[in-house]
Amino acid sequence: PLMLDAARRGLCSYEQVLDWCCHAPARIYEVEGRGRLEVGAHADLVLIDPDLTRTITDASQRSRCGWTPWRGRATTGWPVRTFVNGVEVFRREGAGDGEFVTEDTVGAQVTCAP
């Protein structure tokens, strides 16, 4: 959301966010079939709502520490659906925190170049 908010405010482009968050990590770690939408790649996809404004809270963090230095910051542009290997794994309805929609493991172990 911080990167999407920056794009919304014109500090960078959505294309740059896509490159920084998806293309570049796959390229740097040489992970095949990830980070791009193209024939033969895994169907990993995040759909965003560029108009959705939410305030970042500690309670909505899905991390071990359970807090964020951006607590209280309102940002515009949030993920609303996430698909891994073509399977929906996350869904947000409206401005809520969202929910994981499957308990199944849908990812795949990837190997990176040494």
PDB file of N, CA and C in Angstrom:
ATOM      1  N   PRO A   1       0.796  -1.215   0.000  1.00  0.00           N
ATOM      2  CA  PRO A   1       0.000   0.000   0.000  1.00  0.00           C
ATOM      3  C   PRO A   1       0.839   1.280   0.000  1.00  0.00           C
ATOM      4  N   LEU A   2       1.991   1.256   0.640  1.00  0.00           N
ATOM      5  CA  LEU A   2       2.840   2.449   0.634  1.00  0.00           C
ATOM      6  C   LEU A   2       3.320   2.761  -0.776  1.00  0.00           C
ATOM      7  N   MET A   3       3.693   1.745  -1.509  1.00  0.00           N
ATOM      8  CA  MET A   3       4.168   1.943  -2.884  1.00  0.00           C
ATOM      9  C   MET A   3       3.010   2.357  -3.793  1.00  0.00           C
ATOM     10  N   LEU A   4       1.852   1.738  -3.617  1.00  0.00           N
ATOM     11  CA  LEU A   4       0.692   2.109  -4.419  1.00  0.00           C
ATOM     12  C   LEU A   4       0.265   3.543  -4.129  1.00  0.00           C
ATOM     13  N   ASP A   5       0.364   3.954  -2.870  1.00  0.00           N
ATOM     14  CA  ASP A   5       0.037   5.328  -2.502  1.00  0.00           C
ATOM     15  C   ASP A   5       1.017   6.302  -3.156  1.00  0.00           C
ATOM     16  N   ALA A   6       2.290   5.956  -3.181  1.00  0.00           N
ATOM     17  CA  ALA A   6       3.291   6.811  -3.828  1.00  0.00           C
ATOM     18  C   ALA A   6       2.993   6.952  -5.319  1.00  0.00           C
ATOM     19  N   ALA A   7       2.589   5.869  -5.961  1.00  0.00           N
ATOM     20  CA  ALA A   7       2.238   5.931  -7.382  1.00  0.00           C
ATOM     21  C   ALA A   7       1.004   6.802  -7.578  1.00  0.00           C
ATOM     22  N   ARG A   8       0.043   6.639  -6.726  1.00  0.00           N
ATOM     23  CA  ARG A   8      -1.184   7.442  -6.813  1.00  0.00           C
ATOM     24  C   ARG A   8      -0.870   8.934  -6.707  1.00  0.00           C
ATOM     25  N   ARG A   9       0.102   9.285  -5.853  1.00  0.00           N
ATOM     26  CA  ARG A   9       0.467  10.686  -5.655  1.00  0.00           C
ATOM     27  C   ARG A   9       1.449  11.199  -6.714  1.00  0.00           C
ATOM     28  N   GLY A  10       1.826  10.330  -7.665  1.00  0.00           N
ATOM     29  CA  GLY A  10       2.693  10.768  -8.755  1.00  0.00           C
ATOM     30  C   GLY A  10       4.173  10.766  -8.424  1.00  0.00           C
ATOM     31  N   LEU A  11       4.557  10.138  -7.303  1.00  0.00           N
ATOM     32  CA  LEU A  11       5.974  10.073  -6.930  1.00  0.00           C
ATOM     33  C   LEU A  11       6.725   9.014  -7.727  1.00  0.00           C
ATOM     34  N   CYS A  12       6.000   8.085  -8.284  1.00  0.00           N
ATOM     35  CA  CYS A  12       6.536   7.052  -9.156  1.00  0.00           C
ATOM     36  C   CYS A  12       5.355   6.577  -9.991  1.00  0.00           C
ATOM     37  N   SER A  13       5.612   5.662 -10.906  1.00  0.00           N
ATOM     38  CA  SER A  13       4.520   5.133 -11.735  1.00  0.00           C
ATOM     39  C   SER A  13       4.106   3.752 -11.234  1.00  0.00           C
ATOM     40  N   TYR A  14       2.898   3.334 -11.600  1.00  0.00           N
ATOM     41  CA  TYR A  14       2.462   1.979 -11.270  1.00  0.00           C
ATOM     42  C   TYR A  14       3.378   0.957 -11.937  1.00  0.00           C
ATOM     43  N   GLU A  15       3.883   1.284 -13.117  1.00  0.00           N
ATOM     44  CA  GLU A  15       4.803   0.386 -13.813  1.00  0.00           C
ATOM     45  C   GLU A  15       6.088   0.205 -13.006  1.00  0.00           C
ATOM     46  N   GLN A  16       6.575   1.275 -12.384  1.00  0.00           N
ATOM     47  CA  GLN A  16       7.770   1.154 -11.545  1.00  0.00           C
ATOM     48  C   GLN A  16       7.487   0.285 -10.324  1.00  0.00           C
ATOM     49  N   VAL A  17       6.335   0.460  -9.702  1.00  0.00           N
ATOM     50  CA  VAL A  17       5.967  -0.372  -8.552  1.00  0.00           C
ATOM     51  C   VAL A  17       5.930  -1.838  -8.969  1.00  0.00           C
ATOM     52  N   LEU A  18       5.347  -2.117 -10.117  1.00  0.00           N
ATOM     53  CA  LEU A  18       5.291  -3.480 -10.641  1.00  0.00           C
ATOM     54  C   LEU A  18       6.699  -4.042 -10.825  1.00  0.00           C
ATOM     55  N   ASP A  19       7.583  -3.243 -11.369  1.00  0.00           N
ATOM     56  CA  ASP A  19       8.955  -3.701 -11.570  1.00  0.00           C
ATOM     57  C   ASP A  19       9.656  -3.930 -10.234  1.00  0.00           C
ATOM     58  N   TRP A  20       9.560  -2.985  -9.326  1.00  0.00           N
ATOM     59  CA  TRP A  20      10.252  -3.091  -8.045  1.00  0.00           C
ATOM     60  C   TRP A  20       9.738  -4.244  -7.199  1.00  0.00           C
ATOM     61  N   CYS A  21       8.443  -4.493  -7.211  1.00  0.00           N
ATOM     62  CA  CYS A  21       7.855  -5.496  -6.315  1.00  0.00           C
ATOM     63  C   CYS A  21       7.712  -6.885  -6.929  1.00  0.00           C
ATOM     64  N   CYS A  22       7.716  -6.981  -8.254  1.00  0.00           N
ATOM     65  CA  CYS A  22       7.473  -8.271  -8.911  1.00  0.00           C
ATOM     66  C   CYS A  22       8.616  -8.676  -9.837  1.00  0.00           C
ATOM     67  N   HIS A  23       8.854  -7.874 -10.850  1.00  0.00           N
ATOM     68  CA  HIS A  23       9.849  -8.247 -11.858  1.00  0.00           C
ATOM     69  C   HIS A  23      11.262  -8.324 -11.283  1.00  0.00           C
ATOM     70  N   ALA A  24      11.680  -7.274 -10.568  1.00  0.00           N
ATOM     71  CA  ALA A  24      13.063  -7.209 -10.088  1.00  0.00           C
ATOM     72  C   ALA A  24      13.420  -8.343  -9.123  1.00  0.00           C
ATOM     73  N   PRO A  25      12.591  -8.648  -8.108  1.00  0.00           N
ATOM     74  CA  PRO A  25      12.976  -9.759  -7.222  1.00  0.00           C
ATOM     75  C   PRO A  25      13.127 -11.088  -7.973  1.00  0.00           C
ATOM     76  N   ALA A  26      12.214 -11.363  -8.898  1.00  0.00           N
ATOM     77  CA  ALA A  26      12.320 -12.612  -9.670  1.00  0.00           C
ATOM     78  C   ALA A  26      13.595 -12.607 -10.516  1.00  0.00           C
ATOM     79  N   ARG A  27      13.918 -11.464 -11.093  1.00  0.00           N
ATOM     80  CA  ARG A  27      15.128 -11.351 -11.922  1.00  0.00           C
ATOM     81  C   ARG A  27      16.388 -11.471 -11.054  1.00  0.00           C
ATOM     82  N   ILE A  28      16.446 -10.747  -9.949  1.00  0.00           N
ATOM     83  CA  ILE A  28      17.630 -10.741  -9.088  1.00  0.00           C
ATOM     84  C   ILE A  28      17.926 -12.125  -8.529  1.00  0.00           C
ATOM     85  N   TYR A  29      16.874 -12.830  -8.100  1.00  0.00           N
ATOM     86  CA  TYR A  29      17.061 -14.157  -7.511  1.00  0.00           C
ATOM     87  C   TYR A  29      16.942 -15.275  -8.536  1.00  0.00           C
ATOM     88  N   GLU A  30      16.791 -14.886  -9.800  1.00  0.00           N
ATOM     89  CA  GLU A  30      16.713 -15.842 -10.909  1.00  0.00           C
ATOM     90  C   GLU A  30      15.652 -16.912 -10.678  1.00  0.00           C
ATOM     91  N   VAL A  31      14.469 -16.462 -10.267  1.00  0.00           N
ATOM     92  CA  VAL A  31      13.349 -17.375 -10.046  1.00  0.00           C
ATOM     93  C   VAL A  31      12.581 -17.486 -11.357  1.00  0.00           C
ATOM     94  N   GLU A  32      12.557 -18.659 -11.926  1.00  0.00           N
ATOM     95  CA  GLU A  32      11.918 -18.880 -13.207  1.00  0.00           C
ATOM     96  C   GLU A  32      10.398 -18.959 -13.062  1.00  0.00           C
ATOM     97  N   GLY A  33       9.685 -18.383 -14.012  1.00  0.00           N
ATOM     98  CA  GLY A  33       8.237 -18.515 -14.079  1.00  0.00           C
ATOM     99  C   GLY A  33       7.464 -17.683 -13.063  1.00  0.00           C
ATOM    100  N   ARG A  34       8.133 -16.739 -12.418  1.00  0.00           N
ATOM    101  CA  ARG A  34       7.481 -15.872 -11.433  1.00  0.00           C
ATOM    102  C   ARG A  34       7.813 -14.416 -11.748  1.00  0.00           C
ATOM    103  N   GLY A  35       6.953 -13.519 -11.259  1.00  0.00           N
ATOM    104  CA  GLY A  35       7.237 -12.094 -11.393  1.00  0.00           C
ATOM    105  C   GLY A  35       6.716 -11.449 -12.661  1.00  0.00           C
ATOM    106  N   ARG A  36       6.160 -12.231 -13.565  1.00  0.00           N
ATOM    107  CA  ARG A  36       5.629 -11.695 -14.822  1.00  0.00           C
ATOM    108  C   ARG A  36       4.380 -12.464 -15.226  1.00  0.00           C
ATOM    109  N   LEU A  37       3.512 -11.772 -15.948  1.00  0.00           N
ATOM    110  CA  LEU A  37       2.374 -12.440 -16.564  1.00  0.00           C
ATOM    111  C   LEU A  37       2.735 -12.708 -18.012  1.00  0.00           C
ATOM    112  N   GLU A  38       3.014 -13.949 -18.312  1.00  0.00           N
ATOM    113  CA  GLU A  38       3.360 -14.324 -19.680  1.00  0.00           C
ATOM    114  C   GLU A  38       3.093 -15.807 -19.866  1.00  0.00           C
ATOM    115  N   VAL A  39       3.001 -16.220 -21.094  1.00  0.00           N
ATOM    116  CA  VAL A  39       2.736 -17.623 -21.407  1.00  0.00           C
ATOM    117  C   VAL A  39       3.812 -18.489 -20.768  1.00  0.00           C
ATOM    118  N   GLY A  40       3.372 -19.515 -20.051  1.00  0.00           N
ATOM    119  CA  GLY A  40       4.289 -20.449 -19.409  1.00  0.00           C
ATOM    120  C   GLY A  40       4.646 -20.077 -17.982  1.00  0.00           C
ATOM    121  N   ALA A  41       4.322 -18.863 -17.552  1.00  0.00           N
ATOM    122  CA  ALA A  41       4.616 -18.446 -16.180  1.00  0.00           C
ATOM    123  C   ALA A  41       3.489 -18.897 -15.252  1.00  0.00           C
ATOM    124  N   HIS A  42       3.787 -18.944 -13.970  1.00  0.00           N
ATOM    125  CA  HIS A  42       2.760 -19.273 -12.985  1.00  0.00           C
ATOM    126  C   HIS A  42       1.745 -18.140 -12.951  1.00  0.00           C
ATOM    127  N   ALA A  43       0.519 -18.461 -12.656  1.00  0.00           N
ATOM    128  CA  ALA A  43      -0.553 -17.457 -12.637  1.00  0.00           C
ATOM    129  C   ALA A  43      -0.623 -16.796 -11.261  1.00  0.00           C
ATOM    130  N   ASP A  44       0.410 -16.005 -10.938  1.00  0.00           N
ATOM    131  CA  ASP A  44       0.435 -15.236  -9.705  1.00  0.00           C
ATOM    132  C   ASP A  44      -0.021 -13.826 -10.038  1.00  0.00           C
ATOM    133  N   LEU A  45      -1.001 -13.327  -9.306  1.00  0.00           N
ATOM    134  CA  LEU A  45      -1.602 -12.047  -9.661  1.00  0.00           C
ATOM    135  C   LEU A  45      -2.147 -11.365  -8.421  1.00  0.00           C
ATOM    136  N   VAL A  46      -1.927 -10.055  -8.327  1.00  0.00           N
ATOM    137  CA  VAL A  46      -2.528  -9.246  -7.274  1.00  0.00           C
ATOM    138  C   VAL A  46      -3.354  -8.169  -7.951  1.00  0.00           C
ATOM    139  N   LEU A  47      -4.636  -8.127  -7.621  1.00  0.00           N
ATOM    140  CA  LEU A  47      -5.509  -7.083  -8.144  1.00  0.00           C
ATOM    141  C   LEU A  47      -5.610  -5.992  -7.094  1.00  0.00           C
ATOM    142  N   ILE A  48      -5.532  -4.740  -7.541  1.00  0.00           N
ATOM    143  CA  ILE A  48      -5.590  -3.625  -6.606  1.00  0.00           C
ATOM    144  C   ILE A  48      -6.800  -2.744  -6.890  1.00  0.00           C
ATOM    145  N   ASP A  49      -7.212  -2.008  -5.893  1.00  0.00           N
ATOM    146  CA  ASP A  49      -8.198  -0.955  -6.046  1.00  0.00           C
ATOM    147  C   ASP A  49      -7.437   0.349  -5.825  1.00  0.00           C
ATOM    148  N   PRO A  50      -7.130   1.080  -6.897  1.00  0.00           N
ATOM    149  CA  PRO A  50      -6.320   2.288  -6.759  1.00  0.00           C
ATOM    150  C   PRO A  50      -7.039   3.420  -6.039  1.00  0.00           C
ATOM    151  N   ASP A  51      -8.355   3.279  -5.809  1.00  0.00           N
ATOM    152  CA  ASP A  51      -9.133   4.321  -5.135  1.00  0.00           C
ATOM    153  C   ASP A  51      -9.450   3.997  -3.677  1.00  0.00           C
ATOM    154  N   LEU A  52      -9.122   2.795  -3.226  1.00  0.00           N
ATOM    155  CA  LEU A  52      -9.439   2.386  -1.859  1.00  0.00           C
ATOM    156  C   LEU A  52      -8.479   3.058  -0.881  1.00  0.00           C
ATOM    157  N   THR A  53      -9.030   3.806   0.062  1.00  0.00           N
ATOM    158  CA  THR A  53      -8.226   4.453   1.094  1.00  0.00           C
ATOM    159  C   THR A  53      -8.492   3.767   2.421  1.00  0.00           C
ATOM    160  N   ARG A  54      -7.412   3.369   3.079  1.00  0.00           N
ATOM    161  CA  ARG A  54      -7.488   2.739   4.398  1.00  0.00           C
ATOM    162  C   ARG A  54      -6.378   3.322   5.262  1.00  0.00           C
ATOM    163  N   THR A  55      -6.535   3.200   6.551  1.00  0.00           N
ATOM    164  CA  THR A  55      -5.496   3.614   7.484  1.00  0.00           C
ATOM    165  C   THR A  55      -4.752   2.382   7.955  1.00  0.00           C
ATOM    166  N   ILE A  56      -3.446   2.444   7.927  1.00  0.00           N
ATOM    167  CA  ILE A  56      -2.607   1.326   8.355  1.00  0.00           C
ATOM    168  C   ILE A  56      -2.703   1.193   9.867  1.00  0.00           C
ATOM    169  N   THR A  57      -2.942  -0.026  10.339  1.00  0.00           N
ATOM    170  CA  THR A  57      -3.048  -0.294  11.775  1.00  0.00           C
ATOM    171  C   THR A  57      -2.123  -1.435  12.176  1.00  0.00           C
ATOM    172  N   ASP A  58      -1.759  -1.467  13.438  1.00  0.00           N
ATOM    173  CA  ASP A  58      -0.979  -2.599  13.938  1.00  0.00           C
ATOM    174  C   ASP A  58      -1.786  -3.888  13.850  1.00  0.00           C
ATOM    175  N   ALA A  59      -3.076  -3.793  14.154  1.00  0.00           N
ATOM    176  CA  ALA A  59      -3.931  -4.982  14.189  1.00  0.00           C
ATOM    177  C   ALA A  59      -4.032  -5.674  12.837  1.00  0.00           C
ATOM    178  N   SER A  60      -3.857  -4.931  11.753  1.00  0.00           N
ATOM    179  CA  SER A  60      -3.998  -5.544  10.423  1.00  0.00           C
ATOM    180  C   SER A  60      -2.687  -6.105   9.886  1.00  0.00           C
ATOM    181  N   GLN A  61      -1.618  -6.047  10.656  1.00  0.00           N
ATOM    182  CA  GLN A  61      -0.332  -6.553  10.191  1.00  0.00           C
ATOM    183  C   GLN A  61      -0.301  -8.066  10.256  1.00  0.00           C
ATOM    184  N   ARG A  62       0.248  -8.660   9.237  1.00  0.00           N
ATOM    185  CA  ARG A  62       0.401 -10.120   9.216  1.00  0.00           C
ATOM    186  C   ARG A  62       1.897 -10.413   9.235  1.00  0.00           C
ATOM    187  N   SER A  63       2.497 -10.083  10.356  1.00  0.00           N
ATOM    188  CA  SER A  63       3.934 -10.280  10.519  1.00  0.00           C
ATOM    189  C   SER A  63       4.198 -10.770  11.934  1.00  0.00           C
ATOM    190  N   ARG A  64       5.395 -11.258  12.164  1.00  0.00           N
ATOM    191  CA  ARG A  64       5.727 -11.779  13.487  1.00  0.00           C
ATOM    192  C   ARG A  64       5.716 -10.689  14.555  1.00  0.00           C
ATOM    193  N   CYS A  65       6.177  -9.498  14.190  1.00  0.00           N
ATOM    194  CA  CYS A  65       6.268  -8.452  15.211  1.00  0.00           C
ATOM    195  C   CYS A  65       4.908  -7.852  15.535  1.00  0.00           C
ATOM    196  N   GLY A  66       3.957  -7.857  14.586  1.00  0.00           N
ATOM    197  CA  GLY A  66       2.611  -7.388  14.852  1.00  0.00           C
ATOM    198  C   GLY A  66       2.454  -5.881  14.973  1.00  0.00           C
ATOM    199  N   TRP A  67       3.442  -5.118  14.539  1.00  0.00           N
ATOM    200  CA  TRP A  67       3.332  -3.658  14.577  1.00  0.00           C
ATOM    201  C   TRP A  67       3.987  -3.072  13.328  1.00  0.00           C
ATOM    202  N   THR A  68       3.746  -1.805  13.082  1.00  0.00           N
ATOM    203  CA  THR A  68       4.315  -1.136  11.918  1.00  0.00           C
ATOM    204  C   THR A  68       4.647   0.319  12.252  1.00  0.00           C
ATOM    205  N   PRO A  69       5.746   0.819  11.751  1.00  0.00           N
ATOM    206  CA  PRO A  69       6.065   2.235  11.979  1.00  0.00           C
ATOM    207  C   PRO A  69       5.124   3.167  11.214  1.00  0.00           C
ATOM    208  N   TRP A  70       4.330   2.617  10.294  1.00  0.00           N
ATOM    209  CA  TRP A  70       3.392   3.431   9.512  1.00  0.00           C
ATOM    210  C   TRP A  70       1.983   3.425  10.116  1.00  0.00           C
ATOM    211  N   ARG A  71       1.838   2.934  11.337  1.00  0.00           N
ATOM    212  CA  ARG A  71       0.550   2.927  12.029  1.00  0.00           C
ATOM    213  C   ARG A  71      -0.069   4.330  11.995  1.00  0.00           C
ATOM    214  N   GLY A  72      -1.337   4.383  11.615  1.00  0.00           N
ATOM    215  CA  GLY A  72      -2.050   5.653  11.583  1.00  0.00           C
ATOM    216  C   GLY A  72      -1.963   6.405  10.268  1.00  0.00           C
ATOM    217  N   ARG A  73      -1.156   5.912   9.342  1.00  0.00           N
ATOM    218  CA  ARG A  73      -1.013   6.592   8.053  1.00  0.00           C
ATOM    219  C   ARG A  73      -2.106   6.125   7.092  1.00  0.00           C
ATOM    220  N   ALA A  74      -2.826   7.068   6.523  1.00  0.00           N
ATOM    221  CA  ALA A  74      -3.840   6.748   5.516  1.00  0.00           C
ATOM    222  C   ALA A  74      -3.157   6.637   4.159  1.00  0.00           C
ATOM    223  N   THR A  75      -3.435   5.553   3.453  1.00  0.00           N
ATOM    224  CA  THR A  75      -2.872   5.357   2.118  1.00  0.00           C
ATOM    225  C   THR A  75      -3.996   4.999   1.151  1.00  0.00           C
ATOM    226  N   THR A  76      -3.787   5.369  -0.092  1.00  0.00           N
ATOM    227  CA  THR A  76      -4.777   5.082  -1.131  1.00  0.00           C
ATOM    228  C   THR A  76      -4.157   4.140  -2.146  1.00  0.00           C
ATOM    229  N   GLY A  77      -4.847   3.020  -2.397  1.00  0.00           N
ATOM    230  CA  GLY A  77      -4.366   1.977  -3.291  1.00  0.00           C
ATOM    231  C   GLY A  77      -4.049   0.742  -2.472  1.00  0.00           C
ATOM    232  N   TRP A  78      -4.942  -0.249  -2.514  1.00  0.00           N
ATOM    233  CA  TRP A  78      -4.769  -1.448  -1.695  1.00  0.00           C
ATOM    234  C   TRP A  78      -5.067  -2.703  -2.515  1.00  0.00           C
ATOM    235  N   PRO A  79      -4.372  -3.807  -2.213  1.00  0.00           N
ATOM    236  CA  PRO A  79      -4.715  -5.083  -2.838  1.00  0.00           C
ATOM    237  C   PRO A  79      -6.115  -5.522  -2.420  1.00  0.00           C
ATOM    238  N   VAL A  80      -6.861  -6.086  -3.360  1.00  0.00           N
ATOM    239  CA  VAL A  80      -8.197  -6.597  -3.051  1.00  0.00           C
ATOM    240  C   VAL A  80      -8.338  -8.089  -3.370  1.00  0.00           C
ATOM    241  N   ARG A  81      -7.495  -8.627  -4.197  1.00  0.00           N
ATOM    242  CA  ARG A  81      -7.491 -10.064  -4.526  1.00  0.00           C
ATOM    243  C   ARG A  81      -6.050 -10.496  -4.777  1.00  0.00           C
ATOM    244  N   THR A  82      -5.707 -11.693  -4.321  1.00  0.00           N
ATOM    245  CA  THR A  82      -4.398 -12.269  -4.604  1.00  0.00           C
ATOM    246  C   THR A  82      -4.598 -13.702  -5.081  1.00  0.00           C
ATOM    247  N   PHE A  83      -3.943 -14.035  -6.170  1.00  0.00           N
ATOM    248  CA  PHE A  83      -3.978 -15.382  -6.745  1.00  0.00           C
ATOM    249  C   PHE A  83      -2.555 -15.934  -6.793  1.00  0.00           C
ATOM    250  N   VAL A  84      -2.398 -17.180  -6.387  1.00  0.00           N
ATOM    251  CA  VAL A  84      -1.119 -17.884  -6.472  1.00  0.00           C
ATOM    252  C   VAL A  84      -1.356 -19.141  -7.282  1.00  0.00           C
ATOM    253  N   ASN A  85      -0.612 -19.305  -8.345  1.00  0.00           N
ATOM    254  CA  ASN A  85      -0.800 -20.438  -9.258  1.00  0.00           C
ATOM    255  C   ASN A  85      -2.244 -20.519  -9.747  1.00  0.00           C
ATOM    256  N   GLY A  86      -2.873 -19.360  -9.907  1.00  0.00           N
ATOM    257  CA  GLY A  86      -4.236 -19.302 -10.414  1.00  0.00           C
ATOM    258  C   GLY A  86      -5.320 -19.548  -9.377  1.00  0.00           C
ATOM    259  N   VAL A  87      -4.945 -19.779  -8.123  1.00  0.00           N
ATOM    260  CA  VAL A  87      -5.897 -20.040  -7.053  1.00  0.00           C
ATOM    261  C   VAL A  87      -6.025 -18.783  -6.183  1.00  0.00           C
ATOM    262  N   GLU A  88      -7.266 -18.333  -5.967  1.00  0.00           N
ATOM    263  CA  GLU A  88      -7.467 -17.167  -5.113  1.00  0.00           C
ATOM    264  C   GLU A  88      -7.097 -17.530  -3.676  1.00  0.00           C
ATOM    265  N   VAL A  89      -6.208 -16.730  -3.056  1.00  0.00           N
ATOM    266  CA  VAL A  89      -5.781 -16.997  -1.690  1.00  0.00           C
ATOM    267  C   VAL A  89      -6.134 -15.873  -0.725  1.00  0.00           C
ATOM    268  N   PHE A  90      -6.428 -14.677  -1.255  1.00  0.00           N
ATOM    269  CA  PHE A  90      -6.771 -13.539  -0.404  1.00  0.00           C
ATOM    270  C   PHE A  90      -7.851 -12.713  -1.074  1.00  0.00           C
ATOM    271  N   ARG A  91      -8.795 -12.204  -0.238  1.00  0.00           N
ATOM    272  CA  ARG A  91      -9.887 -11.388  -0.762  1.00  0.00           C
ATOM    273  C   ARG A  91     -10.217 -10.292   0.239  1.00  0.00           C
ATOM    274  N   ARG A  92     -10.392  -9.075  -0.268  1.00  0.00           N
ATOM    275  CA  ARG A  92     -10.825  -7.955   0.557  1.00  0.00           C
ATOM    276  C   ARG A  92     -12.126  -7.430  -0.021  1.00  0.00           C
ATOM    277  N   GLU A  93     -13.157  -7.392   0.803  1.00  0.00           N
ATOM    278  CA  GLU A  93     -14.448  -6.822   0.405  1.00  0.00           C
ATOM    279  C   GLU A  93     -14.566  -5.463   1.064  1.00  0.00           C
ATOM    280  N   GLY A  94     -14.769  -4.420   0.295  1.00  0.00           N
ATOM    281  CA  GLY A  94     -14.874  -3.085   0.863  1.00  0.00           C
ATOM    282  C   GLY A  94     -13.562  -2.651   1.477  1.00  0.00           C
ATOM    283  N   ALA A  95     -13.645  -1.919   2.584  1.00  0.00           N
ATOM    284  CA  ALA A  95     -12.448  -1.350   3.205  1.00  0.00           C
ATOM    285  C   ALA A  95     -11.939  -2.177   4.384  1.00  0.00           C
ATOM    286  N   GLY A  96     -12.437  -3.404   4.551  1.00  0.00           N
ATOM    287  CA  GLY A  96     -12.015  -4.255   5.666  1.00  0.00           C
ATOM    288  C   GLY A  96     -10.592  -4.758   5.517  1.00  0.00           C
ATOM    289  N   ASP A  97     -10.162  -5.533   6.510  1.00  0.00           N
ATOM    290  CA  ASP A  97      -8.809  -6.078   6.508  1.00  0.00           C
ATOM    291  C   ASP A  97      -8.602  -7.165   5.468  1.00  0.00           C
ATOM    292  N   GLY A  98      -9.667  -7.796   5.017  1.00  0.00           N
ATOM    293  CA  GLY A  98      -9.546  -8.899   4.073  1.00  0.00           C
ATOM    294  C   GLY A  98      -9.369 -10.215   4.799  1.00  0.00           C
ATOM    295  N   GLU A  99      -9.380 -11.294   4.019  1.00  0.00           N
ATOM    296  CA  GLU A  99      -9.281 -12.626   4.606  1.00  0.00           C
ATOM    297  C   GLU A  99      -8.582 -13.575   3.653  1.00  0.00           C
ATOM    298  N   PHE A 100      -7.914 -14.559   4.227  1.00  0.00           N
ATOM    299  CA  PHE A 100      -7.362 -15.634   3.432  1.00  0.00           C
ATOM    300  C   PHE A 100      -8.513 -16.566   3.100  1.00  0.00           C
ATOM    301  N   VAL A 101      -8.632 -16.976   1.861  1.00  0.00           N
ATOM    302  CA  VAL A 101      -9.804 -17.747   1.441  1.00  0.00           C
ATOM    303  C   VAL A 101      -9.510 -19.220   1.213  1.00  0.00           C
ATOM    304  N   THR A 102      -8.303 -19.641   1.496  1.00  0.00           N
ATOM    305  CA  THR A 102      -7.986 -21.060   1.383  1.00  0.00           C
ATOM    306  C   THR A 102      -6.982 -21.437   2.457  1.00  0.00           C
ATOM    307  N   GLU A 103      -7.112 -22.614   2.956  1.00  0.00           N
ATOM    308  CA  GLU A 103      -6.154 -23.154   3.919  1.00  0.00           C
ATOM    309  C   GLU A 103      -5.104 -23.995   3.192  1.00  0.00           C
ATOM    310  N   ASP A 104      -5.400 -24.304   1.937  1.00  0.00           N
ATOM    311  CA  ASP A 104      -4.513 -25.158   1.162  1.00  0.00           C
ATOM    312  C   ASP A 104      -3.234 -24.431   0.807  1.00  0.00           C
ATOM    313  N   THR A 105      -2.171 -25.186   0.686  1.00  0.00           N
ATOM    314  CA  THR A 105      -0.921 -24.642   0.193  1.00  0.00           C
ATOM    315  C   THR A 105      -1.001 -24.629  -1.327  1.00  0.00           C
ATOM    316  N   VAL A 106      -0.901 -23.458  -1.910  1.00  0.00           N
ATOM    317  CA  VAL A 106      -1.036 -23.364  -3.359  1.00  0.00           C
ATOM    318  C   VAL A 106       0.248 -22.888  -4.026  1.00  0.00           C
ATOM    319  N   GLY A 107       1.216 -22.493  -3.241  1.00  0.00           N
ATOM    320  CA  GLY A 107       2.486 -22.055  -3.804  1.00  0.00           C
ATOM    321  C   GLY A 107       3.328 -23.253  -4.190  1.00  0.00           C
ATOM    322  N   ALA A 108       4.483 -22.971  -4.694  1.00  0.00           N
ATOM    323  CA  ALA A 108       5.417 -24.025  -5.067  1.00  0.00           C
ATOM    324  C   ALA A 108       6.788 -23.650  -4.582  1.00  0.00           C
ATOM    325  N   GLN A 109       7.550 -24.637  -4.164  1.00  0.00           N
ATOM    326  CA  GLN A 109       8.915 -24.363  -3.741  1.00  0.00           C
ATOM    327  C   GLN A 109       9.696 -23.890  -4.960  1.00  0.00           C
ATOM    328  N   VAL A 110      10.420 -22.808  -4.789  1.00  0.00           N
ATOM    329  CA  VAL A 110      11.211 -22.289  -5.892  1.00  0.00           C
ATOM    330  C   VAL A 110      12.678 -22.411  -5.545  1.00  0.00           C
ATOM    331  N   THR A 111      13.476 -22.586  -6.558  1.00  0.00           N
ATOM    332  CA  THR A 111      14.915 -22.621  -6.343  1.00  0.00           C
ATOM    333  C   THR A 111      15.511 -21.383  -6.978  1.00  0.00           C
ATOM    334  N   CYS A 112      16.419 -20.799  -6.258  1.00  0.00           N
ATOM    335  CA  CYS A 112      17.090 -19.592  -6.725  1.00  0.00           C
ATOM    336  C   CYS A 112      18.515 -19.950  -7.108  1.00  0.00           C
ATOM    337  N   ALA A 113      19.062 -19.151  -7.977  1.00  0.00           N
ATOM    338  CA  ALA A 113      20.457 -19.363  -8.372  1.00  0.00           C
ATOM    339  C   ALA A 113      21.344 -19.152  -7.167  1.00  0.00           C
ATOM    340  N   PRO A 114      22.444 -19.916  -7.061  1.00  0.00           N
ATOM    341  CA  PRO A 114      23.337 -19.754  -5.903  1.00  0.00           C
ATOM    342  C   PRO A 114      24.007 -18.402  -5.876  1.00  0.00           C
TER     343      PRO A 114
END
